[in-house]
PDB file of C-alpha atoms in Angstrom:
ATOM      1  CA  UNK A  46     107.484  80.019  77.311  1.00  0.00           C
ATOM      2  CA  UNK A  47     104.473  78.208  76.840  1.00  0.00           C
ATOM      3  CA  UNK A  48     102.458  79.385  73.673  1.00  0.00           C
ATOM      4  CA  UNK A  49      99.455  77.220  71.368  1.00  0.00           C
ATOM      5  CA  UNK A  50      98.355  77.896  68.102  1.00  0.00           C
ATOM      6  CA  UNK A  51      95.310  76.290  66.343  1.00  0.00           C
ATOM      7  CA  UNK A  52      95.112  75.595  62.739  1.00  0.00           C
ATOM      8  CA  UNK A  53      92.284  74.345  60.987  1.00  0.00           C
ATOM      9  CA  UNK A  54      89.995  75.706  58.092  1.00  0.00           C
ATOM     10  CA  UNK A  55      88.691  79.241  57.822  1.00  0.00           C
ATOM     11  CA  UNK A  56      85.050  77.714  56.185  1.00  0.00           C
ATOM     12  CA  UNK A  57      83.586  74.090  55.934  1.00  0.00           C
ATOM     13  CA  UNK A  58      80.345  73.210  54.426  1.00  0.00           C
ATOM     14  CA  UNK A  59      77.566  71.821  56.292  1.00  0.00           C
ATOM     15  CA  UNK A  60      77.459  68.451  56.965  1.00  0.00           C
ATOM     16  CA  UNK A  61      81.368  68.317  56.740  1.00  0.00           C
ATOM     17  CA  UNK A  62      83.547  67.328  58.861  1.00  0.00           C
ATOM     18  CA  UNK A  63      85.558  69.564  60.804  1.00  0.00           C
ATOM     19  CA  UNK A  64      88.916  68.749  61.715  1.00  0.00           C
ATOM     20  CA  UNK A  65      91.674  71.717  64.094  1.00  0.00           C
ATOM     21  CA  UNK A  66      94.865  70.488  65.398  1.00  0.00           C
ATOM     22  CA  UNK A  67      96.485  72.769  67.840  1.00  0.00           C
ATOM     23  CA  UNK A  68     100.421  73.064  68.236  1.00  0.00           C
ATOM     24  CA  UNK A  69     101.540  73.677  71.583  1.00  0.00           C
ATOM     25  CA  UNK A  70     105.242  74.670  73.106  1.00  0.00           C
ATOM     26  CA  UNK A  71     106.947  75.116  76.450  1.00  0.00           C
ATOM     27  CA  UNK A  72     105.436  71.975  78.163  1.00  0.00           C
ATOM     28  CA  UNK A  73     104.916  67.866  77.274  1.00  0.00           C
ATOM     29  CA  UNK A  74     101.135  66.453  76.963  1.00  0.00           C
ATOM     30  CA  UNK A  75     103.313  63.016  78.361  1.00  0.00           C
ATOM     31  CA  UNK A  76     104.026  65.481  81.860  1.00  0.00           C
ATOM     32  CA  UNK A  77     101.716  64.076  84.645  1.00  0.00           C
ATOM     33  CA  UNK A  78      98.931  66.459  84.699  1.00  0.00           C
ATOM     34  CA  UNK A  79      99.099  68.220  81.782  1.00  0.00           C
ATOM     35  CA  UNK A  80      95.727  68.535  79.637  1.00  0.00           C
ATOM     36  CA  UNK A  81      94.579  70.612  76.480  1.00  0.00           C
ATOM     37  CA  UNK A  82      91.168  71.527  76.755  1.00  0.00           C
ATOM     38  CA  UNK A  83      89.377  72.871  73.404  1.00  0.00           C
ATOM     39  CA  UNK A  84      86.935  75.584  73.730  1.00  0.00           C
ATOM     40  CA  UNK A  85      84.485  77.858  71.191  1.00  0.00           C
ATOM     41  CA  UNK A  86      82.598  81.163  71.199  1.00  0.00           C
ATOM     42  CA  UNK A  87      79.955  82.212  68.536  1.00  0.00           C
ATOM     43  CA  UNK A  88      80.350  85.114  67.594  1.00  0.00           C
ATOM     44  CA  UNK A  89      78.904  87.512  70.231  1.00  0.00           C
ATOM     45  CA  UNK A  90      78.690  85.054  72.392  1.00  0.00           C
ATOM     46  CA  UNK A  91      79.485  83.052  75.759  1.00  0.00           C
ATOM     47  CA  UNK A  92      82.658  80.427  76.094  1.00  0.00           C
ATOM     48  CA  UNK A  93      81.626  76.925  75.410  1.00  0.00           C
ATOM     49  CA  UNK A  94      83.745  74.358  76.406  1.00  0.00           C
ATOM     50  CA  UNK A  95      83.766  71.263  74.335  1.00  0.00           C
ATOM     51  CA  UNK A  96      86.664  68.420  75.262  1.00  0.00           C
ATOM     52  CA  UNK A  97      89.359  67.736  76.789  1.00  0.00           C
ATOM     53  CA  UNK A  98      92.556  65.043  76.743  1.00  0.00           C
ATOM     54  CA  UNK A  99      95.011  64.042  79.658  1.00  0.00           C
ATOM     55  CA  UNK A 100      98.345  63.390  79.767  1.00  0.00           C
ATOM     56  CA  UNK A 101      97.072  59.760  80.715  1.00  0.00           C
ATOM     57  CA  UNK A 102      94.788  60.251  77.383  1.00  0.00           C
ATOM     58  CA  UNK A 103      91.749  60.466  79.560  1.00  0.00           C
ATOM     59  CA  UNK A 104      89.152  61.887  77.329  1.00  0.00           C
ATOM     60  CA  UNK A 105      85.939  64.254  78.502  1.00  0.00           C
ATOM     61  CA  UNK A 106      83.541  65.329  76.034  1.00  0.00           C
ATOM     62  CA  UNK A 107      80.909  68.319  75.891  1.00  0.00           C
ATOM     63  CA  UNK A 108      77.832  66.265  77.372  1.00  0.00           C
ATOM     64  CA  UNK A 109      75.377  68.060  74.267  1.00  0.00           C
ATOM     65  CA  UNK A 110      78.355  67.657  71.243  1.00  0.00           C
ATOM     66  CA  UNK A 111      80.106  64.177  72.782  1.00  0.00           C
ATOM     67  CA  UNK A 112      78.426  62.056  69.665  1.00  0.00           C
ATOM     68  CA  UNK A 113      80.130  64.701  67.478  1.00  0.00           C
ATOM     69  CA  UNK A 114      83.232  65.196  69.011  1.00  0.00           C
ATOM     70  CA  UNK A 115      86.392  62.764  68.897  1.00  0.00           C
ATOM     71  CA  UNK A 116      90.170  64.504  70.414  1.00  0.00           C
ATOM     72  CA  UNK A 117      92.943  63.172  70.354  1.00  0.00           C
ATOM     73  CA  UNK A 118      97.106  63.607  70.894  1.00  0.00           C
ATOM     74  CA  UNK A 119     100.355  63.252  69.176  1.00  0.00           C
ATOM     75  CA  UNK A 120     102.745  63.558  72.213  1.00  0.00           C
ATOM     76  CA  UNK A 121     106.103  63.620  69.664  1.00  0.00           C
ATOM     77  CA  UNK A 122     104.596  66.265  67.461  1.00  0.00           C
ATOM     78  CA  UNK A 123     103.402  68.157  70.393  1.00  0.00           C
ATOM     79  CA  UNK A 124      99.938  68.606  68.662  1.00  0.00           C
ATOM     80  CA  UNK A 125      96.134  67.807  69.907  1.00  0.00           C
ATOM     81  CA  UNK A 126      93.555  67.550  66.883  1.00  0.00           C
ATOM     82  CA  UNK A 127      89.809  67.761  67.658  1.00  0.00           C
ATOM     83  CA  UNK A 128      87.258  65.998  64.961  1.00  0.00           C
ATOM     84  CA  UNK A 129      83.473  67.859  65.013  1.00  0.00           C
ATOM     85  CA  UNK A 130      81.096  65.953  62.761  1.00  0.00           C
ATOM     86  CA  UNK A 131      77.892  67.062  60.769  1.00  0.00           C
ATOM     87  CA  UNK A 132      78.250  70.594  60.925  1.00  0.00           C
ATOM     88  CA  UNK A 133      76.125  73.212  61.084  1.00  0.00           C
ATOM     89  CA  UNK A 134      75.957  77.108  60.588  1.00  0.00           C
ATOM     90  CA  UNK A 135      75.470  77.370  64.209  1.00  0.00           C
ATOM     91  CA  UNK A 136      78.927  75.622  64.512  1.00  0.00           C
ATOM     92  CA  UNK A 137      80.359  78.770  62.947  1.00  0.00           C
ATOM     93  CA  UNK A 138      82.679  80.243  66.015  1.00  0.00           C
ATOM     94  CA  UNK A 139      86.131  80.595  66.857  1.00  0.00           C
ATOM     95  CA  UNK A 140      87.323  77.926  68.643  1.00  0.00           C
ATOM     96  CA  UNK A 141      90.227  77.877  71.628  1.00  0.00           C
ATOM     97  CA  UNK A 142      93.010  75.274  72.569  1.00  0.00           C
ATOM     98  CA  UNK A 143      94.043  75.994  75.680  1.00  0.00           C
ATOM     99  CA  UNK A 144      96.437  74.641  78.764  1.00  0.00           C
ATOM    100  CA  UNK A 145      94.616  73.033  81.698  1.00  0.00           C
ATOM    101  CA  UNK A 146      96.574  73.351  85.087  1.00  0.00           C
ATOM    102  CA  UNK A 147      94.921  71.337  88.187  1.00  0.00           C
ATOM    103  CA  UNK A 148      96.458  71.258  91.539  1.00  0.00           C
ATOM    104  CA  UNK A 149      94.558  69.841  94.859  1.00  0.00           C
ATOM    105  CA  UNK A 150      93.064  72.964  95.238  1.00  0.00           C
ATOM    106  CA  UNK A 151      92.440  74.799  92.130  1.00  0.00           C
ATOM    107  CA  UNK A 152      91.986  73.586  88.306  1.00  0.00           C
ATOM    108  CA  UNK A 153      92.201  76.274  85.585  1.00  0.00           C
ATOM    109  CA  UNK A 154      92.973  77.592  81.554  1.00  0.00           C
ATOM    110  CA  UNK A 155      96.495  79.341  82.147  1.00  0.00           C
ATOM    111  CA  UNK A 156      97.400  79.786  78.329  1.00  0.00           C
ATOM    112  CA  UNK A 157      95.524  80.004  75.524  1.00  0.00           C
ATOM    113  CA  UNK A 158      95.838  80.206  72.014  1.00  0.00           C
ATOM    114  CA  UNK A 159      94.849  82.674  69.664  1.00  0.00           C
ATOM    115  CA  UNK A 160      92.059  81.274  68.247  1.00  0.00           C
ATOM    116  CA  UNK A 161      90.863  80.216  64.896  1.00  0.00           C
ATOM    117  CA  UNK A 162      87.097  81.600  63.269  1.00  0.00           C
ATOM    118  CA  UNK A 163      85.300  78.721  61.444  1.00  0.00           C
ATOM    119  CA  UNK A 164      82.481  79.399  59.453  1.00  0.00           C
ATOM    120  CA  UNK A 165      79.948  76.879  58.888  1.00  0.00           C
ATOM    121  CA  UNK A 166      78.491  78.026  54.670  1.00  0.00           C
ATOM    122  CA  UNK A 167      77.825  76.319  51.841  1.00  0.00           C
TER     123      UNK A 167
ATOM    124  CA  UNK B  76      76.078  70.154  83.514  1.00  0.00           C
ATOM    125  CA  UNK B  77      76.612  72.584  86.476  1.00  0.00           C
ATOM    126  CA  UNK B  78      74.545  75.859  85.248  1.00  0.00           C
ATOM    127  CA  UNK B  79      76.515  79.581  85.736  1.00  0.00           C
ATOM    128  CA  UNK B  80      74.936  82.930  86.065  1.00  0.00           C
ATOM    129  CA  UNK B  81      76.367  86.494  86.257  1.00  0.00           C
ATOM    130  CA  UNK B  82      75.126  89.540  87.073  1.00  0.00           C
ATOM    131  CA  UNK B  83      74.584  92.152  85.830  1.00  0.00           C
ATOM    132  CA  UNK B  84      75.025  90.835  82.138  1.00  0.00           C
ATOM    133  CA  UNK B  85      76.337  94.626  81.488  1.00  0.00           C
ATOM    134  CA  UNK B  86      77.208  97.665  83.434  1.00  0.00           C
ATOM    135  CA  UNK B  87      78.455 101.093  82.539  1.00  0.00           C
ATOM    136  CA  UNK B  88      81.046 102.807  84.860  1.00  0.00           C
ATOM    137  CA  UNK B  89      83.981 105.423  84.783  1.00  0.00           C
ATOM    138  CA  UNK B  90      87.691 105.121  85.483  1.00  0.00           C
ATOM    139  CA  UNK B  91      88.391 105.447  88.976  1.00  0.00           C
ATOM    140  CA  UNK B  92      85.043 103.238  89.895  1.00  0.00           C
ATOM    141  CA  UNK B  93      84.574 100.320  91.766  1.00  0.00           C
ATOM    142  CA  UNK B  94      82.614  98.077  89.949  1.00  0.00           C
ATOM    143  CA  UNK B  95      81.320  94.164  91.421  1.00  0.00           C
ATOM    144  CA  UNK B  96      80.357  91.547  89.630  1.00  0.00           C
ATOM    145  CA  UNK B  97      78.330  88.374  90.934  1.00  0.00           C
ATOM    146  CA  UNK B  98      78.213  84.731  89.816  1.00  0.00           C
ATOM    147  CA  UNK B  99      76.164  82.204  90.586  1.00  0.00           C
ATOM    148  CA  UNK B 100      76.310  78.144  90.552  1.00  0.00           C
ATOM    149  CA  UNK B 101      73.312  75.935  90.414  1.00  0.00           C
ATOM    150  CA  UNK B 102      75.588  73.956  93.214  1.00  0.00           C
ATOM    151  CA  UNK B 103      77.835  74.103  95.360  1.00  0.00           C
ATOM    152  CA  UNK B 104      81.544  73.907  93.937  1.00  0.00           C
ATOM    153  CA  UNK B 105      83.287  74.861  96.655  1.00  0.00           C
ATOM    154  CA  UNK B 106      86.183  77.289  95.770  1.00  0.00           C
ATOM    155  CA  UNK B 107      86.270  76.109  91.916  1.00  0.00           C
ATOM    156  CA  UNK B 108      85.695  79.327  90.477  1.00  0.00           C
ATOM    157  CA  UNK B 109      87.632  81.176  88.316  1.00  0.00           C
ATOM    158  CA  UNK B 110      87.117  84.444  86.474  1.00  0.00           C
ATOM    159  CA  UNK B 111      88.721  85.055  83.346  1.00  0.00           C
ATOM    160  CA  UNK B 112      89.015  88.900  81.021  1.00  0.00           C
ATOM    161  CA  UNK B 113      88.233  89.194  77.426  1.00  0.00           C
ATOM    162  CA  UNK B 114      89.068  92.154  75.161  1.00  0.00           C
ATOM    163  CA  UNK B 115      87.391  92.802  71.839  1.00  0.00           C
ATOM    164  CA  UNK B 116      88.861  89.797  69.025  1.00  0.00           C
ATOM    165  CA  UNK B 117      90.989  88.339  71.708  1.00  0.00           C
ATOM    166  CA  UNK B 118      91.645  85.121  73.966  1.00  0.00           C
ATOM    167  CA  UNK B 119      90.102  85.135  77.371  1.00  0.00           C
ATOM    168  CA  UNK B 120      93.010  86.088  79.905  1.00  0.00           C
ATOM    169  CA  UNK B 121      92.964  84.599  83.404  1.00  0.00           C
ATOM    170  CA  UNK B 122      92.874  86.483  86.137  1.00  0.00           C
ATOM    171  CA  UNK B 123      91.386  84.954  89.092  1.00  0.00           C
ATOM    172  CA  UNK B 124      91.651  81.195  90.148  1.00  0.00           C
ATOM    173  CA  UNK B 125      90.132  79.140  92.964  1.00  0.00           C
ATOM    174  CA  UNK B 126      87.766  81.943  93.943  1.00  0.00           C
ATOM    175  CA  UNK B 127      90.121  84.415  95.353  1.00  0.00           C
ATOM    176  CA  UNK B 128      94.471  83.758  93.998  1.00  0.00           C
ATOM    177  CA  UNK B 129      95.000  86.077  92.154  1.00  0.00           C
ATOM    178  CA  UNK B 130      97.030  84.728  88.675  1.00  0.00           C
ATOM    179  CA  UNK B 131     100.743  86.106  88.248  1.00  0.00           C
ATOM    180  CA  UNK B 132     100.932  89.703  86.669  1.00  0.00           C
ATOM    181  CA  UNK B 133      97.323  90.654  87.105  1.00  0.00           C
ATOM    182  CA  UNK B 134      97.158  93.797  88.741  1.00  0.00           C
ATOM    183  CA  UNK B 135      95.750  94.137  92.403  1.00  0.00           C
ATOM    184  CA  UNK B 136      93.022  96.001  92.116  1.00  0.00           C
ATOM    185  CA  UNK B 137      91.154  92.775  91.112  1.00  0.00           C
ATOM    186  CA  UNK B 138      89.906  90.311  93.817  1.00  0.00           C
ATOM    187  CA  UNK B 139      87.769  87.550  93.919  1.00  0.00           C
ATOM    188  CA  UNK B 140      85.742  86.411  97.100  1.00  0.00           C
ATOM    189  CA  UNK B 141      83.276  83.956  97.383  1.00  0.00           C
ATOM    190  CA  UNK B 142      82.624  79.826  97.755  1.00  0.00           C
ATOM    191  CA  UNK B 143      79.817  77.255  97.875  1.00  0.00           C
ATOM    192  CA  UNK B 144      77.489  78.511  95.151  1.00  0.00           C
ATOM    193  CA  UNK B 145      77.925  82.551  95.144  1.00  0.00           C
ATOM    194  CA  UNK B 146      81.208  84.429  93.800  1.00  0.00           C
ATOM    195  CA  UNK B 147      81.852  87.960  93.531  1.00  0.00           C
ATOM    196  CA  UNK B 148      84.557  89.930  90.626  1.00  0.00           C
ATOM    197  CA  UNK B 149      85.635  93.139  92.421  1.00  0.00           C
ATOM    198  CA  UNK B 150      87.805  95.848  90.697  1.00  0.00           C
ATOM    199  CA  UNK B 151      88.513  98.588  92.599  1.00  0.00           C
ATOM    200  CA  UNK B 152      89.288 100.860  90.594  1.00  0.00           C
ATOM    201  CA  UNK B 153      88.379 100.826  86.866  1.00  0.00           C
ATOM    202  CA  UNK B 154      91.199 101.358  84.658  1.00  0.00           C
ATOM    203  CA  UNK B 155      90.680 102.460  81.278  1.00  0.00           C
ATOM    204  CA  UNK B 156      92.360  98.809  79.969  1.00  0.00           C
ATOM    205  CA  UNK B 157      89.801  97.298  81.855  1.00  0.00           C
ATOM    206  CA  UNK B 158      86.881  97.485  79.717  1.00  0.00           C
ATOM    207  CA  UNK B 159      86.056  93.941  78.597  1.00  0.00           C
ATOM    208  CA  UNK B 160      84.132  91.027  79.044  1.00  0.00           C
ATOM    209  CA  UNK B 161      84.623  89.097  82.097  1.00  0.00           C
ATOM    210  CA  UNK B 162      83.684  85.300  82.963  1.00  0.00           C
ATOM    211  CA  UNK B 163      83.275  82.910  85.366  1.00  0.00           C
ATOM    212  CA  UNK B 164      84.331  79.975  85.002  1.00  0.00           C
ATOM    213  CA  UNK B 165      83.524  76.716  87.611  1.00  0.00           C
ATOM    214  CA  UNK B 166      86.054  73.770  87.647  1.00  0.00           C
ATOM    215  CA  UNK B 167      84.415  71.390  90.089  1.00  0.00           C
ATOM    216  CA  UNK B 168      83.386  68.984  87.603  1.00  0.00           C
ATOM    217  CA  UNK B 169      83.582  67.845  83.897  1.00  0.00           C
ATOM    218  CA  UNK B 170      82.344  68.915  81.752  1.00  0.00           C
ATOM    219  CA  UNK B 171      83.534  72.420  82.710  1.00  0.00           C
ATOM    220  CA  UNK B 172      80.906  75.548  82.082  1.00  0.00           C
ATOM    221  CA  UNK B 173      81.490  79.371  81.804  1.00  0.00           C
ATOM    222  CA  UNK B 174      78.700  82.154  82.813  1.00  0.00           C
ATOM    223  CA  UNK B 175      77.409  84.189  80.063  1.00  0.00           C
ATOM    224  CA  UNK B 176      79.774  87.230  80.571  1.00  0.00           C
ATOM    225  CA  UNK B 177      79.307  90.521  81.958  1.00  0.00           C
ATOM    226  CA  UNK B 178      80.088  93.360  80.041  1.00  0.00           C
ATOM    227  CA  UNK B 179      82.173  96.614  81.140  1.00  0.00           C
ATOM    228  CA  UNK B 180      81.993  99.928  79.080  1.00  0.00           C
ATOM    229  CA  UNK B 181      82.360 103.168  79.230  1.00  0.00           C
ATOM    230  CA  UNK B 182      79.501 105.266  81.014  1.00  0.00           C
TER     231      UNK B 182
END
């Protein structure tokens, strides 16, 4: 069974430094294929994807947030942690970890975790 | 970035309706599209991958059609768990973008 779980702090000040690590079980980031994709919604709002890592530890960034963003995995823990620099309010969402499956024909987000709502306050 | 659209970017409708929903890419990605449910304060749940497979346990009333740069949502007959937001979602290239959702509720 294949479930992820994000952890991370409920409010950060702006300017901080944000930092979410999300725990993942029922498959290995070392697996060829396998990627964790993070993802964030404002409140109210559309799905914004912002990075991904590879079992290869390929790394694709959010083209307007890649000077921000830095992922990264610990294959023995079975974690992924995403860094976000210099927050701001409009940072405030929740943000997704979530399994990427790609085949030769189709690439998609088959599991995803619950979710974790970061507010950006002083 | 590859740009998504949907339309309409809300609809009202009654169980037992068919309802359509259209999205749009700003190119051509072929057949990767996919189309993913979200209820009130939860994760999005997949339900349709590569434009028209249908992911394991969604129910068949939902479809997907479509490729090149215009995709089409069908449900054929609202349920009343299917009030939600619904996405598209293109996978062609990195970095990957969703549409702005499209809304169902009750009429």
């Amino acid at each position: 069974q294949v479930t992820l779980r994000e952890s991370g702090p409920a409010l950060v000040k702006p300017t901080q430094t944000l930092t979410l690590t999300c725990t993942f079980s029922g498959f290995s980031l070392s697996t060829s294929g396998m990627c964790v994709t993070w993802i964030r919604q404002p409140p109210g709002k559309a799905l914004e994807w912002l990075a991904r890592i590879d079992w290869d530890d390929d790394k694709y960034y959010s083209t307007s947030l890649k000077t921000r963003l830095t992922i990264s995995k610990d294959t023995s823990k079975n974690q992924v942690v995403l860094t976000m620099t210099n927050m701001d309010p409009v940072d405030t969402a929740t943000y997704y970890c979530t399994r990427r499956i790609a085949t030769r024909t189709a690439d998609y987000f088959d599991y995803w975790g619950q979710g974790i709502l970061v507010t950006v306050s002083s | 970035d590859i740009q998504m659209t949907q339309s309409p970017s809300s609809l009202s409708a009654s169980v037992g309706d068919r309802v359509t929903i259209t999205c749009r890419a700003s190119q051509s990605i072929s057949s990767y599209l996919n189309w993913y449910q979200q209820k009130s304060g939860k994760a999005p749940k997949l339900l349709i991958y590569a434009a028209s497979s249908l992911q394991s346990g969604v129910p068949s009333r939902f479809s997907g059609s479509g490729s090149g740069t215009d995709f089409t949502l069908t449900i054929s007959s609202l349920q009343p768990e299917d009030f939600a937001t619904y996405y598209c979602q293109q996978s062609y290239t990195t970095p990957r973008t969703f549409g702005p959702g499209t809304k169902v509720d009750v009429k």
